Amino acid sequence: MRLNSPRSIGLALLLAGALAACAPTIQIHGYVPPEADVARIRPGFDDTGSVEKLLGRPSSSGVLADSAWYYVQSTVENYTYHAPKVIDRKVIAVNFDQRGVVKDVRRYGLADGRIIALDPQTTATGGREMGVLEQLFGNILNLDAETLNNASGN
């Protein structure tokens, strides 16, 4: 078999495609500022305005009156036929006091995270559940006032 025959070229392309399908796709979500910028924050001196100038606005903030700013970055590995897997996570937490002055800066990684089991019990919504036939045929005669007004005005 010659190396430049169509058959050998097709086999080489097929082999290259099979090898490429085994490579993961790496995606980076979020933003964590460079460590040199984070090191410039001075607890007890800097406030929300100076932190915003140094690091930018956070991806999320604390629940109680911006008591903390969180900069989060996750690296996700995804193989073609598997669920995505988080392989790295960096979190920078800048904590503020009631005056908006930096209390401390903390760093967290993937090892610091905890799996939280969600409760399968949910709060029921108001109203009633519709059956399959009601869902399929429910909108046939469901006309609003504007549609009726436009139909009678023509």
mmCIF file of C-alpha atoms in Angstrom, residues 60-154:
data_model
loop_
_atom_site.group_PDB
_atom_site.id
_atom_site.type_symbol
_atom_site.label_atom_id
_atom_site.label_comp_id
_atom_site.label_asym_id
_atom_site.label_seq_id
_atom_site.Cartn_x
_atom_site.Cartn_y
_atom_site.Cartn_z
ATOM 1 C CA SER A 60 -20.941 38.297 43.224
ATOM 2 C CA SER A 61 -21.265 39.968 46.577
ATOM 3 C CA GLY A 62 -22.414 39.165 50.085
ATOM 4 C CA VAL A 63 -26.052 38.965 50.988
ATOM 5 C CA LEU A 64 -25.963 41.515 53.809
ATOM 6 C CA ALA A 65 -25.190 45.022 52.489
ATOM 7 C CA ASP A 66 -22.178 44.009 50.370
ATOM 8 C CA SER A 67 -20.383 42.574 53.422
ATOM 9 C CA ALA A 68 -18.059 40.630 51.097
ATOM 10 C CA TRP A 69 -17.055 40.617 47.446
ATOM 11 C CA TYR A 70 -16.323 37.328 45.702
ATOM 12 C CA TYR A 71 -14.154 36.858 42.627
ATOM 13 C CA VAL A 72 -14.676 33.320 41.315
ATOM 14 C CA GLN A 73 -12.979 31.431 38.481
ATOM 15 C CA SER A 74 -13.647 27.783 37.582
ATOM 16 C CA THR A 75 -11.795 25.575 35.115
ATOM 17 C CA VAL A 76 -14.035 22.892 33.613
ATOM 18 C CA GLU A 77 -12.860 19.835 31.687
ATOM 19 C CA ASN A 78 -15.322 18.305 29.251
ATOM 20 C CA TYR A 79 -14.899 15.070 27.335
ATOM 21 C CA THR A 80 -17.280 14.419 24.475
ATOM 22 C CA TYR A 81 -19.412 11.732 26.090
ATOM 23 C CA HIS A 82 -18.990 12.525 29.791
ATOM 24 C CA ALA A 83 -20.468 15.099 32.134
ATOM 25 C CA PRO A 84 -18.330 18.236 32.597
ATOM 26 C CA LYS A 85 -15.960 18.100 35.576
ATOM 27 C CA VAL A 86 -14.637 21.087 37.524
ATOM 28 C CA ILE A 87 -10.878 20.538 37.780
ATOM 29 C CA ASP A 88 -9.905 23.835 39.419
ATOM 30 C CA ARG A 89 -11.654 26.652 41.248
ATOM 31 C CA LYS A 90 -10.217 29.846 42.703
ATOM 32 C CA VAL A 91 -12.187 32.160 44.961
ATOM 33 C CA ILE A 92 -10.965 35.465 46.357
ATOM 34 C CA ALA A 93 -13.204 36.780 49.160
ATOM 35 C CA VAL A 94 -12.731 40.405 50.221
ATOM 36 C CA ASN A 95 -14.601 40.978 53.497
ATOM 37 C CA PHE A 96 -15.753 44.462 54.557
ATOM 38 C CA ASP A 97 -16.913 45.864 57.879
ATOM 39 C CA GLN A 98 -20.048 48.006 58.353
ATOM 40 C CA ARG A 99 -18.173 51.151 57.203
ATOM 41 C CA GLY A 100 -17.101 49.496 53.939
ATOM 42 C CA VAL A 101 -13.441 49.126 54.985
ATOM 43 C CA VAL A 102 -11.611 45.888 54.146
ATOM 44 C CA LYS A 103 -11.458 43.492 57.112
ATOM 45 C CA ASP A 104 -9.519 40.711 55.388
ATOM 46 C CA VAL A 105 -8.849 38.933 52.108
ATOM 47 C CA ARG A 106 -9.274 35.169 51.926
ATOM 48 C CA ARG A 107 -8.390 32.684 49.220
ATOM 49 C CA TYR A 108 -10.231 29.440 48.620
ATOM 50 C CA GLY A 109 -9.688 26.576 46.200
ATOM 51 C CA LEU A 110 -11.498 23.522 44.932
ATOM 52 C CA ALA A 111 -10.486 21.541 48.032
ATOM 53 C CA ASP A 112 -12.240 24.089 50.279
ATOM 54 C CA GLY A 113 -15.622 23.555 48.633
ATOM 55 C CA ARG A 114 -18.357 21.366 50.036
ATOM 56 C CA ILE A 115 -21.063 19.412 48.274
ATOM 57 C CA ILE A 116 -24.478 20.621 49.415
ATOM 58 C CA ALA A 117 -27.305 18.139 49.144
ATOM 59 C CA LEU A 118 -30.405 19.870 47.867
ATOM 60 C CA ASP A 119 -33.669 18.999 49.577
ATOM 61 C CA PRO A 120 -35.985 17.169 47.174
ATOM 62 C CA GLN A 121 -39.010 18.603 49.004
ATOM 63 C CA THR A 122 -40.207 21.684 47.163
ATOM 64 C CA THR A 123 -42.808 24.289 47.848
ATOM 65 C CA ALA A 124 -45.952 23.655 45.852
ATOM 66 C CA THR A 125 -47.021 26.400 43.492
ATOM 67 C CA GLY A 126 -50.456 27.923 43.610
ATOM 68 C CA GLY A 127 -53.253 26.868 41.298
ATOM 69 C CA ARG A 128 -53.991 23.417 40.020
ATOM 70 C CA GLU A 129 -52.132 20.953 37.852
ATOM 71 C CA MET A 130 -53.285 20.600 34.265
ATOM 72 C CA GLY A 131 -53.721 17.280 32.538
ATOM 73 C CA VAL A 132 -52.155 16.401 29.198
ATOM 74 C CA LEU A 133 -55.325 17.092 27.203
ATOM 75 C CA GLU A 134 -55.827 20.456 28.938
ATOM 76 C CA GLN A 135 -52.270 21.442 28.039
ATOM 77 C CA LEU A 136 -52.670 20.360 24.411
ATOM 78 C CA PHE A 137 -56.081 21.905 23.778
ATOM 79 C CA GLY A 138 -56.131 24.645 26.406
ATOM 80 C CA ASN A 139 -54.996 27.464 24.112
ATOM 81 C CA ILE A 140 -57.358 26.769 21.207
ATOM 82 C CA LEU A 141 -60.054 29.185 22.428
ATOM 83 C CA ASN A 142 -57.811 31.160 24.773
ATOM 84 C CA LEU A 143 -58.110 34.624 23.238
ATOM 85 C CA ASP A 144 -57.160 37.858 24.944
ATOM 86 C CA ALA A 145 -59.134 41.136 24.815
ATOM 87 C CA GLU A 146 -56.712 42.810 22.371
ATOM 88 C CA THR A 147 -57.088 39.994 19.838
ATOM 89 C CA LEU A 148 -60.894 40.182 20.050
ATOM 90 C CA ASN A 149 -60.854 43.998 19.779
ATOM 91 C CA ASN A 150 -58.610 43.893 16.696
ATOM 92 C CA ALA A 151 -60.818 41.217 15.092
ATOM 93 C CA SER A 152 -64.040 43.222 15.587
ATOM 94 C CA GLY A 153 -62.422 46.524 14.485
ATOM 95 C CA ASN A 154 -61.481 45.250 11.020
#
